[in-house]
Amino acid sequence: MLDIEFNEIRSGFRIRRTNSGVTFVDIYLFDSLTSGAGYSSSLENRTKELFAETKQLLNSCPSSCESACHDCLKNYWNQQVHDLLDRFAALQLIDWCQKGEVAKDLPMPEQKKLLAPLEELDTRWKIVEKSEQLFLKKDGEEKLIVVHPAMQQSKPRSKEEAIYVPDLYLRYTLPLAERKIEEQWR
Protein backbone atom coordinates (compact mmCIF):
# COMPACT_ATOMS: atom_id res chain seq x y z
CA MET A 1 0.00 0.00 0.00
CA LEU A 2 2.80 2.42 0.85
CA ASP A 3 5.65 1.00 -1.25
CA ILE A 4 8.11 1.16 1.66
CA GLU A 5 10.52 -1.29 3.32
CA PHE A 6 9.47 -3.40 6.31
CA ASN A 7 11.72 -1.46 8.63
CA GLU A 8 10.27 1.97 7.79
CA ILE A 9 7.09 1.47 9.77
CA ARG A 10 6.58 -0.25 13.14
CA SER A 11 3.56 -1.53 14.98
CA GLY A 12 2.34 -2.54 18.38
CA PHE A 13 -0.84 -3.48 20.20
CA ARG A 14 -2.52 -3.53 23.56
CA ILE A 15 -5.55 -5.35 24.86
CA ARG A 16 -7.90 -3.46 27.16
CA ARG A 17 -10.77 -4.90 29.15
CA THR A 18 -13.45 -2.78 30.73
CA ASN A 19 -15.09 -3.49 34.09
CA SER A 20 -18.20 -4.62 32.21
CA GLY A 21 -16.19 -7.33 30.39
CA VAL A 22 -15.89 -5.64 26.98
CA THR A 23 -12.52 -6.20 25.33
CA PHE A 24 -10.79 -3.73 23.03
CA VAL A 25 -7.71 -4.36 20.92
CA ASP A 26 -5.68 -1.28 20.04
CA ILE A 27 -3.31 -1.70 17.11
CA TYR A 28 -1.00 1.19 16.46
CA LEU A 29 1.45 2.01 13.68
CA PHE A 30 4.30 4.48 13.82
CA ASP A 31 7.18 5.58 11.62
CA SER A 32 10.54 4.15 12.57
CA LEU A 33 12.46 7.28 11.58
CA THR A 34 13.20 9.66 14.43
CA SER A 35 11.55 12.65 12.80
CA GLY A 36 8.83 10.52 11.20
CA ALA A 37 8.24 10.29 7.48
CA GLY A 38 4.46 10.46 7.70
CA TYR A 39 3.86 6.89 6.51
CA SER A 40 1.73 5.87 9.49
CA SER A 41 -0.35 9.05 9.42
CA SER A 42 -1.05 8.48 5.71
CA LEU A 43 -2.94 5.32 6.75
CA GLU A 44 -5.21 7.15 9.17
CA ASN A 45 -8.25 7.17 6.87
CA ARG A 46 -7.40 3.93 5.06
CA THR A 47 -7.99 1.33 7.78
CA LYS A 48 -10.58 -0.66 5.79
CA GLU A 49 -8.18 -0.85 2.86
CA LEU A 50 -5.32 -1.78 5.21
CA PHE A 51 -7.32 -4.65 6.74
CA ALA A 52 -8.44 -5.81 3.28
CA GLU A 53 -4.83 -5.84 2.02
CA THR A 54 -3.71 -7.65 5.16
CA LYS A 55 -6.39 -10.30 4.78
CA GLN A 56 -5.47 -10.74 1.11
CA LEU A 57 -1.82 -11.31 2.07
CA LEU A 58 -2.74 -13.78 4.80
CA ASN A 59 -5.19 -15.70 2.59
CA SER A 60 -2.98 -15.99 -0.47
CA CYS A 61 0.42 -17.28 0.60
CA PRO A 62 2.22 -18.36 -2.60
CA SER A 63 3.66 -21.37 -0.72
CA SER A 64 0.32 -22.31 0.88
CA CYS A 65 2.17 -22.70 4.18
CA GLU A 66 0.53 -24.11 7.32
CA SER A 67 1.33 -21.11 9.54
CA ALA A 68 3.93 -18.63 8.25
CA CYS A 69 6.82 -18.56 5.82
CA HIS A 70 9.08 -16.09 4.02
CA ASP A 71 6.52 -15.78 1.21
CA CYS A 72 3.83 -14.36 3.49
CA LEU A 73 4.81 -13.18 6.98
CA LYS A 74 8.40 -13.90 7.90
CA ASN A 75 11.14 -11.40 7.16
CA TYR A 76 14.46 -10.27 8.58
CA TRP A 77 12.83 -7.68 10.81
CA ASN A 78 10.54 -10.10 12.63
CA GLN A 79 12.92 -13.06 12.95
CA GLN A 80 12.76 -12.95 16.76
CA VAL A 81 9.08 -13.90 16.63
CA HIS A 82 9.07 -16.31 13.66
CA ASP A 83 7.91 -19.19 15.87
CA LEU A 84 4.89 -17.13 17.01
CA LEU A 85 3.63 -16.13 13.57
CA ASP A 86 0.50 -17.85 12.29
CA ARG A 87 -1.42 -16.38 9.36
CA PHE A 88 -4.60 -18.27 10.24
CA ALA A 89 -4.60 -17.01 13.84
CA ALA A 90 -4.04 -13.52 12.43
CA LEU A 91 -7.09 -13.91 10.18
CA GLN A 92 -9.14 -15.02 13.17
CA LEU A 93 -7.96 -11.98 15.13
CA ILE A 94 -8.88 -9.62 12.27
CA ASP A 95 -12.37 -11.15 12.01
CA TRP A 96 -12.81 -10.71 15.75
CA CYS A 97 -11.57 -7.09 15.63
CA GLN A 98 -13.68 -6.12 12.63
CA LYS A 99 -16.87 -8.11 13.13
CA GLY A 100 -16.77 -9.46 16.66
CA GLU A 101 -16.77 -12.98 15.17
CA VAL A 102 -14.95 -15.70 17.06
CA ALA A 103 -13.43 -18.57 15.06
CA LYS A 104 -15.75 -21.47 14.28
CA ASP A 105 -15.38 -24.93 15.81
CA LEU A 106 -12.71 -27.13 14.26
CA PRO A 107 -13.86 -30.01 12.05
CA MET A 108 -13.40 -33.51 13.53
CA PRO A 109 -10.59 -34.55 11.11
CA GLU A 110 -8.56 -31.45 12.04
CA GLN A 111 -9.05 -32.08 15.77
CA LYS A 112 -7.95 -35.68 15.30
CA LYS A 113 -4.85 -34.61 13.34
CA LEU A 114 -3.88 -32.12 16.07
CA LEU A 115 -4.33 -34.71 18.83
CA ALA A 116 -2.35 -37.46 17.04
CA PRO A 117 1.09 -36.36 18.34
CA LEU A 118 -0.14 -36.97 21.93
CA GLU A 119 -0.06 -40.71 21.24
CA GLU A 120 3.62 -40.40 20.27
CA LEU A 121 4.45 -38.20 23.25
CA ASP A 122 3.01 -40.69 25.73
CA THR A 123 2.00 -44.18 24.57
CA ARG A 124 -0.63 -44.37 27.35
CA TRP A 125 -2.79 -41.84 25.41
CA LYS A 126 -5.12 -43.26 22.77
CA ILE A 127 -7.49 -41.20 20.64
CA VAL A 128 -10.80 -42.94 19.95
CA GLU A 129 -13.56 -41.67 17.66
CA LYS A 130 -17.14 -42.57 18.60
CA SER A 131 -20.42 -41.11 17.37
CA GLU A 132 -18.65 -38.19 15.69
CA GLN A 133 -16.86 -37.26 18.91
CA LEU A 134 -13.28 -37.74 20.04
CA PHE A 135 -12.34 -39.43 23.28
CA LEU A 136 -8.99 -39.59 24.96
CA LYS A 137 -8.26 -42.91 26.62
CA LYS A 138 -5.59 -43.51 29.24
CA ASP A 139 -5.10 -46.29 31.77
CA GLY A 140 -8.55 -47.72 31.08
CA GLU A 141 -10.32 -44.39 31.61
CA GLU A 142 -11.94 -42.46 28.75
CA LYS A 143 -12.94 -38.78 28.49
CA LEU A 144 -14.45 -36.65 25.77
CA ILE A 145 -11.89 -34.19 24.36
CA VAL A 146 -12.56 -31.08 22.27
CA VAL A 147 -9.88 -29.12 20.41
CA HIS A 148 -11.08 -25.56 19.95
CA PRO A 149 -9.69 -22.50 18.18
CA ALA A 150 -7.52 -20.49 20.58
CA MET A 151 -9.74 -17.45 19.95
CA GLN A 152 -12.63 -19.33 21.59
CA GLN A 153 -12.77 -19.35 25.34
CA SER A 154 -12.49 -22.79 26.93
CA LYS A 155 -15.84 -23.95 28.20
CA PRO A 156 -16.39 -24.26 31.95
CA ARG A 157 -16.51 -27.90 32.92
CA SER A 158 -17.42 -30.27 35.68
CA LYS A 159 -15.43 -33.42 36.39
CA GLU A 160 -17.61 -35.49 34.02
CA GLU A 161 -17.52 -33.05 31.10
CA ALA A 162 -15.16 -32.80 28.17
CA ILE A 163 -11.54 -31.77 28.27
CA TYR A 164 -11.00 -28.58 26.24
CA VAL A 165 -7.63 -27.75 24.71
CA PRO A 166 -6.77 -24.81 22.40
CA ASP A 167 -5.53 -25.76 18.93
CA LEU A 168 -2.45 -23.54 19.19
CA TYR A 169 -1.23 -25.45 22.25
CA LEU A 170 -1.27 -28.65 20.19
CA ARG A 171 0.33 -26.97 17.18
CA TYR A 172 3.18 -25.15 18.91
CA THR A 173 3.59 -26.24 22.54
CA LEU A 174 2.69 -29.91 22.80
CA PRO A 175 4.16 -30.35 26.32
CA LEU A 176 1.98 -27.46 27.55
CA ALA A 177 -1.04 -29.03 25.83
CA GLU A 178 -0.34 -32.33 27.56
CA ARG A 179 -0.01 -30.56 30.92
CA LYS A 180 -3.36 -28.77 30.39
CA ILE A 181 -4.99 -32.08 29.46
CA GLU A 182 -3.51 -33.78 32.56
CA GLU A 183 -4.84 -30.95 34.77
CA GLN A 184 -8.33 -31.41 33.35
CA TRP A 185 -8.08 -35.21 33.50
CA ARG A 186 -8.19 -35.22 37.30
PDB file of C-alpha atoms in Angstrom:
ATOM      1  CA  MET A   1       0.000   0.000   0.000  1.00  0.00           C
ATOM      2  CA  LEU A   2       2.802   2.419   0.849  1.00  0.00           C
ATOM      3  CA  ASP A   3       5.650   0.998  -1.254  1.00  0.00           C
ATOM      4  CA  ILE A   4       8.112   1.158   1.658  1.00  0.00           C
ATOM      5  CA  GLU A   5      10.520  -1.292   3.315  1.00  0.00           C
ATOM      6  CA  PHE A   6       9.467  -3.400   6.309  1.00  0.00           C
ATOM      7  CA  ASN A   7      11.725  -1.456   8.633  1.00  0.00           C
ATOM      8  CA  GLU A   8      10.271   1.969   7.790  1.00  0.00           C
ATOM      9  CA  ILE A   9       7.091   1.468   9.774  1.00  0.00           C
ATOM     10  CA  ARG A  10       6.577  -0.252  13.138  1.00  0.00           C
ATOM     11  CA  SER A  11       3.556  -1.526  14.981  1.00  0.00           C
ATOM     12  CA  GLY A  12       2.337  -2.543  18.381  1.00  0.00           C
ATOM     13  CA  PHE A  13      -0.844  -3.482  20.197  1.00  0.00           C
ATOM     14  CA  ARG A  14      -2.521  -3.530  23.559  1.00  0.00           C
ATOM     15  CA  ILE A  15      -5.553  -5.351  24.860  1.00  0.00           C
ATOM     16  CA  ARG A  16      -7.898  -3.459  27.155  1.00  0.00           C
ATOM     17  CA  ARG A  17     -10.770  -4.899  29.148  1.00  0.00           C
ATOM     18  CA  THR A  18     -13.454  -2.779  30.732  1.00  0.00           C
ATOM     19  CA  ASN A  19     -15.089  -3.491  34.090  1.00  0.00           C
ATOM     20  CA  SER A  20     -18.195  -4.624  32.209  1.00  0.00           C
ATOM     21  CA  GLY A  21     -16.189  -7.327  30.387  1.00  0.00           C
ATOM     22  CA  VAL A  22     -15.893  -5.639  26.983  1.00  0.00           C
ATOM     23  CA  THR A  23     -12.520  -6.200  25.333  1.00  0.00           C
ATOM     24  CA  PHE A  24     -10.793  -3.729  23.028  1.00  0.00           C
ATOM     25  CA  VAL A  25      -7.708  -4.361  20.916  1.00  0.00           C
ATOM     26  CA  ASP A  26      -5.681  -1.279  20.042  1.00  0.00           C
ATOM     27  CA  ILE A  27      -3.308  -1.698  17.112  1.00  0.00           C
ATOM     28  CA  TYR A  28      -1.000   1.192  16.457  1.00  0.00           C
ATOM     29  CA  LEU A  29       1.451   2.013  13.684  1.00  0.00           C
ATOM     30  CA  PHE A  30       4.303   4.476  13.818  1.00  0.00           C
ATOM     31  CA  ASP A  31       7.183   5.577  11.620  1.00  0.00           C
ATOM     32  CA  SER A  32      10.544   4.150  12.573  1.00  0.00           C
ATOM     33  CA  LEU A  33      12.462   7.276  11.580  1.00  0.00           C
ATOM     34  CA  THR A  34      13.200   9.659  14.435  1.00  0.00           C
ATOM     35  CA  SER A  35      11.553  12.649  12.797  1.00  0.00           C
ATOM     36  CA  GLY A  36       8.828  10.519  11.200  1.00  0.00           C
ATOM     37  CA  ALA A  37       8.243  10.287   7.479  1.00  0.00           C
ATOM     38  CA  GLY A  38       4.456  10.460   7.701  1.00  0.00           C
ATOM     39  CA  TYR A  39       3.861   6.887   6.515  1.00  0.00           C
ATOM     40  CA  SER A  40       1.729   5.873   9.486  1.00  0.00           C
ATOM     41  CA  SER A  41      -0.353   9.055   9.424  1.00  0.00           C
ATOM     42  CA  SER A  42      -1.049   8.485   5.710  1.00  0.00           C
ATOM     43  CA  LEU A  43      -2.937   5.324   6.748  1.00  0.00           C
ATOM     44  CA  GLU A  44      -5.213   7.150   9.167  1.00  0.00           C
ATOM     45  CA  ASN A  45      -8.248   7.170   6.870  1.00  0.00           C
ATOM     46  CA  ARG A  46      -7.402   3.934   5.061  1.00  0.00           C
ATOM     47  CA  THR A  47      -7.990   1.328   7.778  1.00  0.00           C
ATOM     48  CA  LYS A  48     -10.579  -0.657   5.790  1.00  0.00           C
ATOM     49  CA  GLU A  49      -8.182  -0.851   2.863  1.00  0.00           C
ATOM     50  CA  LEU A  50      -5.320  -1.785   5.208  1.00  0.00           C
ATOM     51  CA  PHE A  51      -7.325  -4.645   6.743  1.00  0.00           C
ATOM     52  CA  ALA A  52      -8.441  -5.814   3.281  1.00  0.00           C
ATOM     53  CA  GLU A  53      -4.830  -5.838   2.019  1.00  0.00           C
ATOM     54  CA  THR A  54      -3.705  -7.648   5.162  1.00  0.00           C
ATOM     55  CA  LYS A  55      -6.394 -10.302   4.780  1.00  0.00           C
ATOM     56  CA  GLN A  56      -5.469 -10.740   1.110  1.00  0.00           C
ATOM     57  CA  LEU A  57      -1.815 -11.305   2.066  1.00  0.00           C
ATOM     58  CA  LEU A  58      -2.743 -13.778   4.800  1.00  0.00           C
ATOM     59  CA  ASN A  59      -5.187 -15.704   2.590  1.00  0.00           C
ATOM     60  CA  SER A  60      -2.976 -15.987  -0.471  1.00  0.00           C
ATOM     61  CA  CYS A  61       0.418 -17.275   0.604  1.00  0.00           C
ATOM     62  CA  PRO A  62       2.224 -18.363  -2.604  1.00  0.00           C
ATOM     63  CA  SER A  63       3.662 -21.371  -0.716  1.00  0.00           C
ATOM     64  CA  SER A  64       0.324 -22.313   0.883  1.00  0.00           C
ATOM     65  CA  CYS A  65       2.167 -22.704   4.184  1.00  0.00           C
ATOM     66  CA  GLU A  66       0.532 -24.109   7.322  1.00  0.00           C
ATOM     67  CA  SER A  67       1.326 -21.109   9.542  1.00  0.00           C
ATOM     68  CA  ALA A  68       3.930 -18.626   8.254  1.00  0.00           C
ATOM     69  CA  CYS A  69       6.825 -18.562   5.823  1.00  0.00           C
ATOM     70  CA  HIS A  70       9.083 -16.087   4.019  1.00  0.00           C
ATOM     71  CA  ASP A  71       6.524 -15.779   1.212  1.00  0.00           C
ATOM     72  CA  CYS A  72       3.835 -14.363   3.493  1.00  0.00           C
ATOM     73  CA  LEU A  73       4.810 -13.180   6.985  1.00  0.00           C
ATOM     74  CA  LYS A  74       8.403 -13.900   7.903  1.00  0.00           C
ATOM     75  CA  ASN A  75      11.145 -11.399   7.158  1.00  0.00           C
ATOM     76  CA  TYR A  76      14.460 -10.269   8.579  1.00  0.00           C
ATOM     77  CA  TRP A  77      12.831  -7.677  10.814  1.00  0.00           C
ATOM     78  CA  ASN A  78      10.542 -10.099  12.628  1.00  0.00           C
ATOM     79  CA  GLN A  79      12.915 -13.058  12.952  1.00  0.00           C
ATOM     80  CA  GLN A  80      12.762 -12.948  16.762  1.00  0.00           C
ATOM     81  CA  VAL A  81       9.081 -13.899  16.634  1.00  0.00           C
ATOM     82  CA  HIS A  82       9.075 -16.310  13.665  1.00  0.00           C
ATOM     83  CA  ASP A  83       7.913 -19.187  15.872  1.00  0.00           C
ATOM     84  CA  LEU A  84       4.891 -17.126  17.010  1.00  0.00           C
ATOM     85  CA  LEU A  85       3.632 -16.127  13.565  1.00  0.00           C
ATOM     86  CA  ASP A  86       0.496 -17.855  12.294  1.00  0.00           C
ATOM     87  CA  ARG A  87      -1.417 -16.385   9.364  1.00  0.00           C
ATOM     88  CA  PHE A  88      -4.597 -18.273  10.243  1.00  0.00           C
ATOM     89  CA  ALA A  89      -4.597 -17.011  13.836  1.00  0.00           C
ATOM     90  CA  ALA A  90      -4.036 -13.516  12.431  1.00  0.00           C
ATOM     91  CA  LEU A  91      -7.090 -13.910  10.178  1.00  0.00           C
ATOM     92  CA  GLN A  92      -9.145 -15.025  13.174  1.00  0.00           C
ATOM     93  CA  LEU A  93      -7.964 -11.983  15.128  1.00  0.00           C
ATOM     94  CA  ILE A  94      -8.875  -9.625  12.270  1.00  0.00           C
ATOM     95  CA  ASP A  95     -12.372 -11.147  12.012  1.00  0.00           C
ATOM     96  CA  TRP A  96     -12.806 -10.711  15.750  1.00  0.00           C
ATOM     97  CA  CYS A  97     -11.570  -7.095  15.629  1.00  0.00           C
ATOM     98  CA  GLN A  98     -13.684  -6.118  12.626  1.00  0.00           C
ATOM     99  CA  LYS A  99     -16.875  -8.109  13.128  1.00  0.00           C
ATOM    100  CA  GLY A 100     -16.766  -9.462  16.657  1.00  0.00           C
ATOM    101  CA  GLU A 101     -16.767 -12.981  15.170  1.00  0.00           C
ATOM    102  CA  VAL A 102     -14.947 -15.702  17.056  1.00  0.00           C
ATOM    103  CA  ALA A 103     -13.431 -18.571  15.061  1.00  0.00           C
ATOM    104  CA  LYS A 104     -15.755 -21.468  14.276  1.00  0.00           C
ATOM    105  CA  ASP A 105     -15.379 -24.931  15.811  1.00  0.00           C
ATOM    106  CA  LEU A 106     -12.712 -27.134  14.259  1.00  0.00           C
ATOM    107  CA  PRO A 107     -13.862 -30.012  12.049  1.00  0.00           C
ATOM    108  CA  MET A 108     -13.398 -33.506  13.528  1.00  0.00           C
ATOM    109  CA  PRO A 109     -10.588 -34.551  11.106  1.00  0.00           C
ATOM    110  CA  GLU A 110      -8.564 -31.454  12.040  1.00  0.00           C
ATOM    111  CA  GLN A 111      -9.055 -32.078  15.765  1.00  0.00           C
ATOM    112  CA  LYS A 112      -7.949 -35.684  15.300  1.00  0.00           C
ATOM    113  CA  LYS A 113      -4.854 -34.607  13.341  1.00  0.00           C
ATOM    114  CA  LEU A 114      -3.883 -32.121  16.072  1.00  0.00           C
ATOM    115  CA  LEU A 115      -4.328 -34.714  18.825  1.00  0.00           C
ATOM    116  CA  ALA A 116      -2.353 -37.461  17.035  1.00  0.00           C
ATOM    117  CA  PRO A 117       1.087 -36.361  18.344  1.00  0.00           C
ATOM    118  CA  LEU A 118      -0.145 -36.972  21.929  1.00  0.00           C
ATOM    119  CA  GLU A 119      -0.056 -40.710  21.240  1.00  0.00           C
ATOM    120  CA  GLU A 120       3.620 -40.399  20.267  1.00  0.00           C
ATOM    121  CA  LEU A 121       4.453 -38.200  23.255  1.00  0.00           C
ATOM    122  CA  ASP A 122       3.005 -40.694  25.733  1.00  0.00           C
ATOM    123  CA  THR A 123       1.998 -44.181  24.574  1.00  0.00           C
ATOM    124  CA  ARG A 124      -0.628 -44.368  27.352  1.00  0.00           C
ATOM    125  CA  TRP A 125      -2.786 -41.842  25.411  1.00  0.00           C
ATOM    126  CA  LYS A 126      -5.123 -43.259  22.775  1.00  0.00           C
ATOM    127  CA  ILE A 127      -7.490 -41.202  20.636  1.00  0.00           C
ATOM    128  CA  VAL A 128     -10.799 -42.936  19.952  1.00  0.00           C
ATOM    129  CA  GLU A 129     -13.564 -41.674  17.659  1.00  0.00           C
ATOM    130  CA  LYS A 130     -17.142 -42.569  18.598  1.00  0.00           C
ATOM    131  CA  SER A 131     -20.420 -41.110  17.373  1.00  0.00           C
ATOM    132  CA  GLU A 132     -18.653 -38.189  15.686  1.00  0.00           C
ATOM    133  CA  GLN A 133     -16.856 -37.256  18.908  1.00  0.00           C
ATOM    134  CA  LEU A 134     -13.284 -37.742  20.036  1.00  0.00           C
ATOM    135  CA  PHE A 135     -12.344 -39.429  23.278  1.00  0.00           C
ATOM    136  CA  LEU A 136      -8.987 -39.595  24.963  1.00  0.00           C
ATOM    137  CA  LYS A 137      -8.265 -42.909  26.619  1.00  0.00           C
ATOM    138  CA  LYS A 138      -5.588 -43.505  29.244  1.00  0.00           C
ATOM    139  CA  ASP A 139      -5.095 -46.292  31.771  1.00  0.00           C
ATOM    140  CA  GLY A 140      -8.552 -47.716  31.084  1.00  0.00           C
ATOM    141  CA  GLU A 141     -10.322 -44.394  31.608  1.00  0.00           C
ATOM    142  CA  GLU A 142     -11.937 -42.460  28.751  1.00  0.00           C
ATOM    143  CA  LYS A 143     -12.935 -38.785  28.491  1.00  0.00           C
ATOM    144  CA  LEU A 144     -14.450 -36.648  25.770  1.00  0.00           C
ATOM    145  CA  ILE A 145     -11.890 -34.185  24.359  1.00  0.00           C
ATOM    146  CA  VAL A 146     -12.557 -31.082  22.274  1.00  0.00           C
ATOM    147  CA  VAL A 147      -9.884 -29.125  20.412  1.00  0.00           C
ATOM    148  CA  HIS A 148     -11.079 -25.561  19.954  1.00  0.00           C
ATOM    149  CA  PRO A 149      -9.685 -22.496  18.179  1.00  0.00           C
ATOM    150  CA  ALA A 150      -7.524 -20.490  20.583  1.00  0.00           C
ATOM    151  CA  MET A 151      -9.737 -17.451  19.950  1.00  0.00           C
ATOM    152  CA  GLN A 152     -12.630 -19.326  21.586  1.00  0.00           C
ATOM    153  CA  GLN A 153     -12.769 -19.355  25.337  1.00  0.00           C
ATOM    154  CA  SER A 154     -12.491 -22.788  26.926  1.00  0.00           C
ATOM    155  CA  LYS A 155     -15.843 -23.948  28.199  1.00  0.00           C
ATOM    156  CA  PRO A 156     -16.392 -24.259  31.949  1.00  0.00           C
ATOM    157  CA  ARG A 157     -16.508 -27.904  32.916  1.00  0.00           C
ATOM    158  CA  SER A 158     -17.418 -30.270  35.682  1.00  0.00           C
ATOM    159  CA  LYS A 159     -15.427 -33.423  36.394  1.00  0.00           C
ATOM    160  CA  GLU A 160     -17.613 -35.490  34.017  1.00  0.00           C
ATOM    161  CA  GLU A 161     -17.518 -33.050  31.103  1.00  0.00           C
ATOM    162  CA  ALA A 162     -15.155 -32.803  28.171  1.00  0.00           C
ATOM    163  CA  ILE A 163     -11.539 -31.770  28.271  1.00  0.00           C
ATOM    164  CA  TYR A 164     -10.999 -28.584  26.243  1.00  0.00           C
ATOM    165  CA  VAL A 165      -7.630 -27.752  24.711  1.00  0.00           C
ATOM    166  CA  PRO A 166      -6.766 -24.811  22.405  1.00  0.00           C
ATOM    167  CA  ASP A 167      -5.533 -25.755  18.926  1.00  0.00           C
ATOM    168  CA  LEU A 168      -2.454 -23.537  19.185  1.00  0.00           C
ATOM    169  CA  TYR A 169      -1.227 -25.450  22.253  1.00  0.00           C
ATOM    170  CA  LEU A 170      -1.270 -28.647  20.194  1.00  0.00           C
ATOM    171  CA  ARG A 171       0.328 -26.967  17.179  1.00  0.00           C
ATOM    172  CA  TYR A 172       3.179 -25.155  18.906  1.00  0.00           C
ATOM    173  CA  THR A 173       3.587 -26.244  22.537  1.00  0.00           C
ATOM    174  CA  LEU A 174       2.695 -29.911  22.795  1.00  0.00           C
ATOM    175  CA  PRO A 175       4.157 -30.350  26.318  1.00  0.00           C
ATOM    176  CA  LEU A 176       1.981 -27.463  27.549  1.00  0.00           C
ATOM    177  CA  ALA A 177      -1.041 -29.029  25.833  1.00  0.00           C
ATOM    178  CA  GLU A 178      -0.340 -32.330  27.562  1.00  0.00           C
ATOM    179  CA  ARG A 179      -0.007 -30.564  30.924  1.00  0.00           C
ATOM    180  CA  LYS A 180      -3.365 -28.775  30.394  1.00  0.00           C
ATOM    181  CA  ILE A 181      -4.993 -32.079  29.460  1.00  0.00           C
ATOM    182  CA  GLU A 182      -3.508 -33.783  32.557  1.00  0.00           C
ATOM    183  CA  GLU A 183      -4.837 -30.949  34.768  1.00  0.00           C
ATOM    184  CA  GLN A 184      -8.331 -31.411  33.354  1.00  0.00           C
ATOM    185  CA  TRP A 185      -8.081 -35.209  33.496  1.00  0.00           C
ATOM    186  CA  ARG A 186      -8.188 -35.225  37.305  1.00  0.00           C
TER     187      ARG A 186
END
